[in-house]
PDB file of C-alpha atoms in Angstrom:
ATOM      1  CA  MET A   1      14.629 -70.318   8.015  1.00  0.00           C
ATOM      2  CA  THR A   2      16.746 -68.224   5.737  1.00  0.00           C
ATOM      3  CA  VAL A   3      13.739 -67.391   3.614  1.00  0.00           C
ATOM      4  CA  ARG A   4      11.798 -66.241   6.642  1.00  0.00           C
ATOM      5  CA  LYS A   5      14.672 -64.092   7.856  1.00  0.00           C
ATOM      6  CA  ARG A   6      15.042 -62.503   4.444  1.00  0.00           C
ATOM      7  CA  ALA A   7      11.333 -61.833   4.264  1.00  0.00           C
ATOM      8  CA  SER A   8      11.297 -60.341   7.733  1.00  0.00           C
ATOM      9  CA  SER A   9      14.267 -58.121   6.913  1.00  0.00           C
ATOM     10  CA  GLU A  10      12.578 -56.991   3.718  1.00  0.00           C
ATOM     11  CA  THR A  11       9.402 -56.116   5.600  1.00  0.00           C
ATOM     12  CA  THR A  12      11.326 -54.124   8.207  1.00  0.00           C
ATOM     13  CA  ALA A  13      13.196 -52.260   5.469  1.00  0.00           C
ATOM     14  CA  ALA A  14       9.938 -51.478   3.696  1.00  0.00           C
ATOM     15  CA  ALA A  15       8.402 -50.267   6.940  1.00  0.00           C
ATOM     16  CA  ALA A  16      11.439 -48.082   7.606  1.00  0.00           C
ATOM     17  CA  ALA A  17      11.201 -46.656   4.093  1.00  0.00           C
ATOM     18  CA  GLN A  18       7.506 -45.919   4.500  1.00  0.00           C
ATOM     19  CA  GLN A  19       7.957 -44.262   7.891  1.00  0.00           C
ATOM     20  CA  PRO A  20       9.618 -41.024   6.659  1.00  0.00           C
ATOM     21  CA  LYS A  21       7.028 -40.789   3.898  1.00  0.00           C
ATOM     22  CA  SER A  22       4.262 -41.008   6.452  1.00  0.00           C
ATOM     23  CA  GLN A  23       6.045 -38.402   8.560  1.00  0.00           C
ATOM     24  CA  GLU A  24       6.324 -36.099   5.534  1.00  0.00           C
ATOM     25  CA  THR A  25       2.643 -36.493   4.769  1.00  0.00           C
ATOM     26  CA  THR A  26       1.698 -35.801   8.386  1.00  0.00           C
ATOM     27  CA  THR A  27       3.903 -32.708   8.493  1.00  0.00           C
ATOM     28  CA  ALA A  28       2.466 -31.535   5.183  1.00  0.00           C
ATOM     29  CA  THR A  29      -1.084 -32.042   6.399  1.00  0.00           C
ATOM     30  CA  SER A  30      -0.305 -30.327   9.689  1.00  0.00           C
ATOM     31  CA  ALA A  31       1.247 -27.418   7.812  1.00  0.00           C
ATOM     32  CA  THR A  32      -1.819 -27.101   5.651  1.00  0.00           C
ATOM     33  CA  THR A  33      -4.091 -27.231   8.667  1.00  0.00           C
ATOM     34  CA  THR A  34      -2.093 -24.705  10.674  1.00  0.00           C
ATOM     35  CA  ASP A  35      -1.609 -22.312   7.760  1.00  0.00           C
ATOM     36  CA  PRO A  36      -4.940 -21.911   5.977  1.00  0.00           C
ATOM     37  CA  PRO A  37      -4.737 -20.064   2.678  1.00  0.00           C
ATOM     38  CA  ILE A  38      -5.428 -16.363   2.407  1.00  0.00           C
ATOM     39  CA  ALA A  39      -8.686 -15.491   0.708  1.00  0.00           C
ATOM     40  CA  PRO A  40      -8.188 -14.462  -2.932  1.00  0.00           C
ATOM     41  CA  PRO A  41      -8.743 -10.810  -3.837  1.00  0.00           C
ATOM     42  CA  LYS A  42     -12.225  -9.832  -4.947  1.00  0.00           C
ATOM     43  CA  SER A  43     -11.125  -8.332  -8.241  1.00  0.00           C
ATOM     44  CA  GLY A  44     -14.544  -8.616  -9.838  1.00  0.00           C
ATOM     45  CA  THR A  45     -16.236  -6.662  -7.075  1.00  0.00           C
ATOM     46  CA  ILE A  46     -13.521  -4.012  -7.119  1.00  0.00           C
ATOM     47  CA  LEU A  47     -13.790  -3.551 -10.880  1.00  0.00           C
ATOM     48  CA  LYS A  48     -17.584  -3.307 -10.728  1.00  0.00           C
ATOM     49  CA  LEU A  49     -17.458  -0.636  -8.040  1.00  0.00           C
ATOM     50  CA  SER A  50     -14.753   1.220  -9.954  1.00  0.00           C
ATOM     51  CA  LEU A  51     -16.827   1.255 -13.128  1.00  0.00           C
ATOM     52  CA  LEU A  52     -19.873   2.382 -11.170  1.00  0.00           C
ATOM     53  CA  LEU A  53     -17.936   5.386  -9.876  1.00  0.00           C
ATOM     54  CA  ILE A  54     -15.929   6.132 -13.025  1.00  0.00           C
ATOM     55  CA  ILE A  55     -18.781   6.190 -15.559  1.00  0.00           C
ATOM     56  CA  PRO A  56     -20.540   9.323 -14.163  1.00  0.00           C
ATOM     57  CA  TYR A  57     -17.185  11.044 -13.700  1.00  0.00           C
ATOM     58  CA  ALA A  58     -16.148  10.238 -17.281  1.00  0.00           C
ATOM     59  CA  TYR A  59     -19.479  11.516 -18.597  1.00  0.00           C
ATOM     60  CA  LEU A  60     -19.045  14.848 -16.819  1.00  0.00           C
ATOM     61  CA  ILE A  61     -15.498  15.309 -18.082  1.00  0.00           C
ATOM     62  CA  LEU A  62     -15.873  14.085 -21.647  1.00  0.00           C
ATOM     63  CA  PHE A  63     -19.374  15.271 -22.556  1.00  0.00           C
ATOM     64  CA  HIS A  64     -21.056  17.517 -19.988  1.00  0.00           C
ATOM     65  CA  TYR A  65     -18.315  20.072 -19.290  1.00  0.00           C
ATOM     66  CA  ARG A  66     -15.974  21.761 -21.724  1.00  0.00           C
ATOM     67  CA  VAL A  67     -12.623  20.631 -20.417  1.00  0.00           C
ATOM     68  CA  ASP A  68      -9.378  21.883 -21.910  1.00  0.00           C
ATOM     69  CA  ALA A  69      -7.629  19.388 -24.179  1.00  0.00           C
ATOM     70  CA  ASP A  70      -4.415  19.369 -22.144  1.00  0.00           C
ATOM     71  CA  LEU A  71      -6.307  18.838 -18.904  1.00  0.00           C
ATOM     72  CA  LYS A  72      -8.370  16.063 -20.483  1.00  0.00           C
ATOM     73  CA  ARG A  73      -5.175  14.397 -21.709  1.00  0.00           C
ATOM     74  CA  SER A  74      -3.691  14.618 -18.221  1.00  0.00           C
ATOM     75  CA  ILE A  75      -6.800  13.043 -16.684  1.00  0.00           C
ATOM     76  CA  LEU A  76      -6.798  10.175 -19.187  1.00  0.00           C
ATOM     77  CA  ILE A  77      -3.093   9.502 -18.589  1.00  0.00           C
ATOM     78  CA  ASN A  78      -3.716   9.495 -14.860  1.00  0.00           C
ATOM     79  CA  ALA A  79      -6.596   7.043 -15.307  1.00  0.00           C
ATOM     80  CA  GLY A  80      -4.444   4.711 -17.408  1.00  0.00           C
ATOM     81  CA  LEU A  81      -1.593   4.788 -14.907  1.00  0.00           C
ATOM     82  CA  SER A  82      -4.012   4.147 -12.051  1.00  0.00           C
ATOM     83  CA  LEU A  83      -5.450   1.111 -13.830  1.00  0.00           C
ATOM     84  CA  ALA A  84      -1.961  -0.242 -14.464  1.00  0.00           C
ATOM     85  CA  GLY A  85      -1.067   0.388 -10.828  1.00  0.00           C
ATOM     86  CA  PHE A  86      -4.096  -1.617  -9.693  1.00  0.00           C
ATOM     87  CA  PHE A  87      -3.030  -4.706 -11.622  1.00  0.00           C
ATOM     88  CA  VAL A  88       0.616  -4.356 -10.566  1.00  0.00           C
ATOM     89  CA  THR A  89      -0.389  -4.034  -6.909  1.00  0.00           C
ATOM     90  CA  ARG A  90      -2.752  -6.994  -7.176  1.00  0.00           C
ATOM     91  CA  THR A  91       0.087  -9.084  -8.609  1.00  0.00           C
ATOM     92  CA  MET A  92       2.773  -7.974  -6.164  1.00  0.00           C
ATOM     93  CA  ILE A  93       0.828  -8.282  -2.893  1.00  0.00           C
ATOM     94  CA  PRO A  94       0.678 -12.123  -2.900  1.00  0.00           C
ATOM     95  CA  VAL A  95       4.393 -12.257  -3.724  1.00  0.00           C
ATOM     96  CA  ALA A  96       5.258  -9.860  -0.914  1.00  0.00           C
ATOM     97  CA  SER A  97       2.930 -11.732   1.461  1.00  0.00           C
ATOM     98  CA  SER A  98       4.907 -14.948   1.081  1.00  0.00           C
ATOM     99  CA  TYR A  99       8.185 -13.178   1.868  1.00  0.00           C
ATOM    100  CA  VAL A 100       6.700 -11.331   4.848  1.00  0.00           C
ATOM    101  CA  ILE A 101       5.174 -14.477   6.355  1.00  0.00           C
ATOM    102  CA  ARG A 102       8.470 -16.287   5.827  1.00  0.00           C
ATOM    103  CA  ARG A 103      10.127 -13.606   7.975  1.00  0.00           C
ATOM    104  CA  SER A 104       7.446 -14.058  10.674  1.00  0.00           C
ATOM    105  CA  LEU A 105       5.950 -10.611  10.080  1.00  0.00           C
ATOM    106  CA  PHE A 106       2.299 -11.544  10.453  1.00  0.00           C
ATOM    107  CA  GLY A 107      -0.578 -11.334  12.875  1.00  0.00           C
ATOM    108  CA  TYR A 108      -4.093 -12.672  13.415  1.00  0.00           C
ATOM    109  CA  ASP A 109      -7.455 -10.990  13.022  1.00  0.00           C
ATOM    110  CA  ILE A 110      -8.782 -10.775  16.577  1.00  0.00           C
ATOM    111  CA  ASN A 111     -12.255  -9.882  15.302  1.00  0.00           C
ATOM    112  CA  LYS A 112     -12.482 -13.350  13.720  1.00  0.00           C
ATOM    113  CA  LYS A 113     -11.195 -15.254  16.727  1.00  0.00           C
ATOM    114  CA  GLY A 114     -12.909 -18.618  17.142  1.00  0.00           C
ATOM    115  CA  THR A 115     -13.651 -18.954  13.423  1.00  0.00           C
ATOM    116  CA  PRO A 116     -11.594 -20.661  10.706  1.00  0.00           C
ATOM    117  CA  GLN A 117     -10.550 -17.239   9.419  1.00  0.00           C
ATOM    118  CA  GLY A 118      -9.217 -16.355  12.857  1.00  0.00           C
ATOM    119  CA  SER A 119      -6.280 -18.731  12.410  1.00  0.00           C
ATOM    120  CA  VAL A 120      -5.231 -17.241   9.082  1.00  0.00           C
ATOM    121  CA  LYS A 121      -1.865 -15.501   9.199  1.00  0.00           C
ATOM    122  CA  VAL A 122      -2.376 -11.900   8.123  1.00  0.00           C
ATOM    123  CA  PRO A 123       0.865 -10.528   6.618  1.00  0.00           C
ATOM    124  CA  GLU A 124       2.063  -7.148   7.810  1.00  0.00           C
ATOM    125  CA  SER A 125       4.068  -4.369   6.145  1.00  0.00           C
ATOM    126  CA  LEU A 126       2.226  -4.753   2.834  1.00  0.00           C
ATOM    127  CA  GLY A 127       1.697  -1.015   2.652  1.00  0.00           C
ATOM    128  CA  ILE A 128       5.209  -0.707   1.287  1.00  0.00           C
ATOM    129  CA  VAL A 129       4.043  -2.469  -1.895  1.00  0.00           C
ATOM    130  CA  VAL A 130       1.264   0.055  -2.444  1.00  0.00           C
ATOM    131  CA  GLY A 131       3.594   2.922  -1.557  1.00  0.00           C
ATOM    132  CA  ILE A 132       6.288   1.854  -4.013  1.00  0.00           C
ATOM    133  CA  VAL A 133       3.777   1.376  -6.832  1.00  0.00           C
ATOM    134  CA  PHE A 134       2.279   4.795  -6.110  1.00  0.00           C
ATOM    135  CA  LEU A 135       5.696   6.467  -6.132  1.00  0.00           C
ATOM    136  CA  VAL A 136       6.655   4.852  -9.436  1.00  0.00           C
ATOM    137  CA  LEU A 137       3.372   5.892 -11.054  1.00  0.00           C
ATOM    138  CA  ALA A 138       3.671   9.422  -9.672  1.00  0.00           C
ATOM    139  CA  ILE A 139       7.148   9.726 -11.187  1.00  0.00           C
ATOM    140  CA  LEU A 140       5.856   8.464 -14.539  1.00  0.00           C
ATOM    141  CA  PHE A 141       2.966  10.923 -14.335  1.00  0.00           C
ATOM    142  CA  GLN A 142       5.521  13.671 -13.820  1.00  0.00           C
ATOM    143  CA  TYR A 143       7.202  12.705 -17.094  1.00  0.00           C
ATOM    144  CA  PHE A 144       3.975  13.088 -19.076  1.00  0.00           C
ATOM    145  CA  ASN A 145       2.670  16.295 -17.496  1.00  0.00           C
ATOM    146  CA  PHE A 146       5.605  18.425 -16.353  1.00  0.00           C
ATOM    147  CA  THR A 147       8.465  20.120 -18.146  1.00  0.00           C
ATOM    148  CA  SER A 148      11.907  21.027 -16.876  1.00  0.00           C
ATOM    149  CA  ASP A 149      10.908  24.678 -16.344  1.00  0.00           C
ATOM    150  CA  SER A 150       7.621  23.948 -14.575  1.00  0.00           C
ATOM    151  CA  ASN A 151       6.888  26.007 -11.477  1.00  0.00           C
ATOM    152  CA  TRP A 152       5.344  23.049  -9.657  1.00  0.00           C
ATOM    153  CA  LEU A 153       8.212  20.647 -10.301  1.00  0.00           C
ATOM    154  CA  VAL A 154      10.164  21.415  -7.116  1.00  0.00           C
ATOM    155  CA  GLU A 155       7.143  21.112  -4.848  1.00  0.00           C
ATOM    156  CA  TYR A 156       6.018  17.982  -6.677  1.00  0.00           C
ATOM    157  CA  ASN A 157       9.361  16.267  -6.080  1.00  0.00           C
ATOM    158  CA  ALA A 158       9.358  17.459  -2.476  1.00  0.00           C
ATOM    159  CA  ALA A 159       5.937  15.884  -1.977  1.00  0.00           C
ATOM    160  CA  LEU A 160       7.245  12.627  -3.458  1.00  0.00           C
ATOM    161  CA  ALA A 161      10.190  12.747  -1.053  1.00  0.00           C
ATOM    162  CA  SER A 162       7.822  13.206   1.893  1.00  0.00           C
ATOM    163  CA  ILE A 163       5.674  10.278   0.747  1.00  0.00           C
ATOM    164  CA  CYS A 164       8.777   8.113   0.317  1.00  0.00           C
ATOM    165  CA  PHE A 165       9.956   9.086   3.795  1.00  0.00           C
ATOM    166  CA  MET A 166       6.613   8.189   5.385  1.00  0.00           C
ATOM    167  CA  THR A 167       6.480   4.876   3.508  1.00  0.00           C
ATOM    168  CA  LEU A 168       9.907   3.989   4.859  1.00  0.00           C
ATOM    169  CA  LEU A 169       8.921   5.040   8.373  1.00  0.00           C
ATOM    170  CA  GLY A 170       5.774   2.917   8.180  1.00  0.00           C
ATOM    171  CA  PHE A 171       7.798  -0.126   7.188  1.00  0.00           C
ATOM    172  CA  VAL A 172      10.298   0.527   9.980  1.00  0.00           C
ATOM    173  CA  ASP A 173       7.417   0.834  12.442  1.00  0.00           C
ATOM    174  CA  ASP A 174       6.018  -2.544  11.389  1.00  0.00           C
ATOM    175  CA  VAL A 175       9.415  -4.202  11.761  1.00  0.00           C
ATOM    176  CA  LEU A 176      10.712  -2.511  14.920  1.00  0.00           C
ATOM    177  CA  ASP A 177       7.382  -1.686  16.632  1.00  0.00           C
ATOM    178  CA  ILE A 178       8.278   1.932  17.387  1.00  0.00           C
ATOM    179  CA  PRO A 179       6.646   3.416  20.531  1.00  0.00           C
ATOM    180  CA  TRP A 180       3.774   5.814  20.003  1.00  0.00           C
ATOM    181  CA  ARG A 181       5.743   8.710  21.517  1.00  0.00           C
ATOM    182  CA  VAL A 182       8.269   8.453  18.703  1.00  0.00           C
ATOM    183  CA  LYS A 183       5.506   8.109  16.113  1.00  0.00           C
ATOM    184  CA  LEU A 184       4.258  11.575  17.023  1.00  0.00           C
ATOM    185  CA  ILE A 185       7.606  13.103  16.033  1.00  0.00           C
ATOM    186  CA  LEU A 186       8.384  11.146  12.857  1.00  0.00           C
ATOM    187  CA  PRO A 187       5.774  12.836  10.591  1.00  0.00           C
ATOM    188  CA  SER A 188       7.390  16.184  11.369  1.00  0.00           C
ATOM    189  CA  PHE A 189      10.670  14.975   9.879  1.00  0.00           C
ATOM    190  CA  ALA A 190       8.852  13.493   6.894  1.00  0.00           C
ATOM    191  CA  ALA A 191       7.219  16.857   6.151  1.00  0.00           C
ATOM    192  CA  LEU A 192      10.546  18.726   6.059  1.00  0.00           C
ATOM    193  CA  PRO A 193      11.176  18.312   2.281  1.00  0.00           C
ATOM    194  CA  LEU A 194       7.762  19.735   1.440  1.00  0.00           C
ATOM    195  CA  LEU A 195       8.108  22.496   4.017  1.00  0.00           C
ATOM    196  CA  MET A 196      11.491  23.600   2.679  1.00  0.00           C
ATOM    197  CA  ALA A 197      10.324  23.567  -0.949  1.00  0.00           C
ATOM    198  CA  TYR A 198       7.066  25.442  -0.347  1.00  0.00           C
ATOM    199  CA  ALA A 199       7.197  28.953  -1.774  1.00  0.00           C
ATOM    200  CA  GLY A 200       3.540  29.970  -1.619  1.00  0.00           C
ATOM    201  CA  HIS A 201       1.569  32.118   0.784  1.00  0.00           C
ATOM    202  CA  THR A 202       1.799  31.493   4.515  1.00  0.00           C
ATOM    203  CA  THR A 203      -1.193  33.578   5.572  1.00  0.00           C
ATOM    204  CA  ILE A 204      -4.314  32.418   7.372  1.00  0.00           C
ATOM    205  CA  ILE A 205      -7.638  34.214   7.710  1.00  0.00           C
ATOM    206  CA  ILE A 206      -8.672  34.779  11.299  1.00  0.00           C
ATOM    207  CA  PRO A 207     -12.298  33.805  12.069  1.00  0.00           C
ATOM    208  CA  LYS A 208     -14.507  36.840  12.626  1.00  0.00           C
ATOM    209  CA  PRO A 209     -15.350  36.054  16.284  1.00  0.00           C
ATOM    210  CA  LEU A 210     -11.607  36.037  17.082  1.00  0.00           C
ATOM    211  CA  ILE A 211     -10.640  39.219  15.215  1.00  0.00           C
ATOM    212  CA  PRO A 212     -11.276  41.534  18.237  1.00  0.00           C
ATOM    213  CA  TYR A 213      -8.976  39.380  20.369  1.00  0.00           C
ATOM    214  CA  VAL A 214      -6.208  38.886  17.806  1.00  0.00           C
ATOM    215  CA  GLY A 215      -6.384  42.371  16.321  1.00  0.00           C
ATOM    216  CA  LEU A 216      -5.771  41.127  12.771  1.00  0.00           C
ATOM    217  CA  GLU A 217      -7.968  39.848   9.972  1.00  0.00           C
ATOM    218  CA  VAL A 218      -5.109  38.086   8.172  1.00  0.00           C
ATOM    219  CA  LEU A 219      -2.140  36.558   9.992  1.00  0.00           C
ATOM    220  CA  ASP A 220       1.088  35.939   8.104  1.00  0.00           C
ATOM    221  CA  LEU A 221       2.905  32.954   9.583  1.00  0.00           C
ATOM    222  CA  GLY A 222       5.980  33.549   7.455  1.00  0.00           C
ATOM    223  CA  LYS A 223       6.989  36.712   9.264  1.00  0.00           C
TER     224      LYS A 223
END
C-alpha cells in the first residue's frame, strides 16, 4: 500500500510539474500565432533599383558633362552618406519596431483584411527613425561642404530646424492622435525658422492674363 501511495504521489507531482510547462508552450504557440512576424525588407530589390537609377546619373556626371571638381566631390560625398544612411535605417527600423509594438503603437493593414498578412501588427511612428538618420546625415554633409563664413549656412540650419520640428510633430501626432484641425496649423509653426532666416527675394511674377487686373507685372510680398 505504501508503495502504491508513493507512486501515486510521484505521478501527481510529475503531472503538476508538467502542467506549467504545457501552459508555457501553449502561451508561446498562441503568441506566435497571434503575432506573425513582419516580412523582412527586400534589400536586394532596393539595391537593384538603386543601381539601375544611379548608373545613368553617374555616367552623366562623371563622363558626359564637365562638372566642376568641387561639385563632383560634393555629389560623391552625398552619395556615400546616402548609402550609409540606407544601411543605418535598415538596421534601426526593426529595433524601433520592437519598442513601438511593445508600447502598443501599432495598427493593421485593412487592405489585407482576411489574409494572413492582415493580422500582422504594423508598427507606427517609424518615420522618426528615418527623420533622425536624415538629420544626422544632413549635419555631417554640412561639415564637408560648408565653411563658417558661408552665405547659405544660416538658411541651411534653419531648414534643418524646420525638418526637426516637423519630425517631432509627426511623432506627437502618432502618439496623441492630434485632430486634423490642429494639423493644419502645425506646419506654419514648423516653417517659422526657415521664414525668419530667409533673406532672398520675396517677389512673384504676375501671370499675363492677370496683369490688367492687378496693375503690376512683379509683386513684392516683402513690402
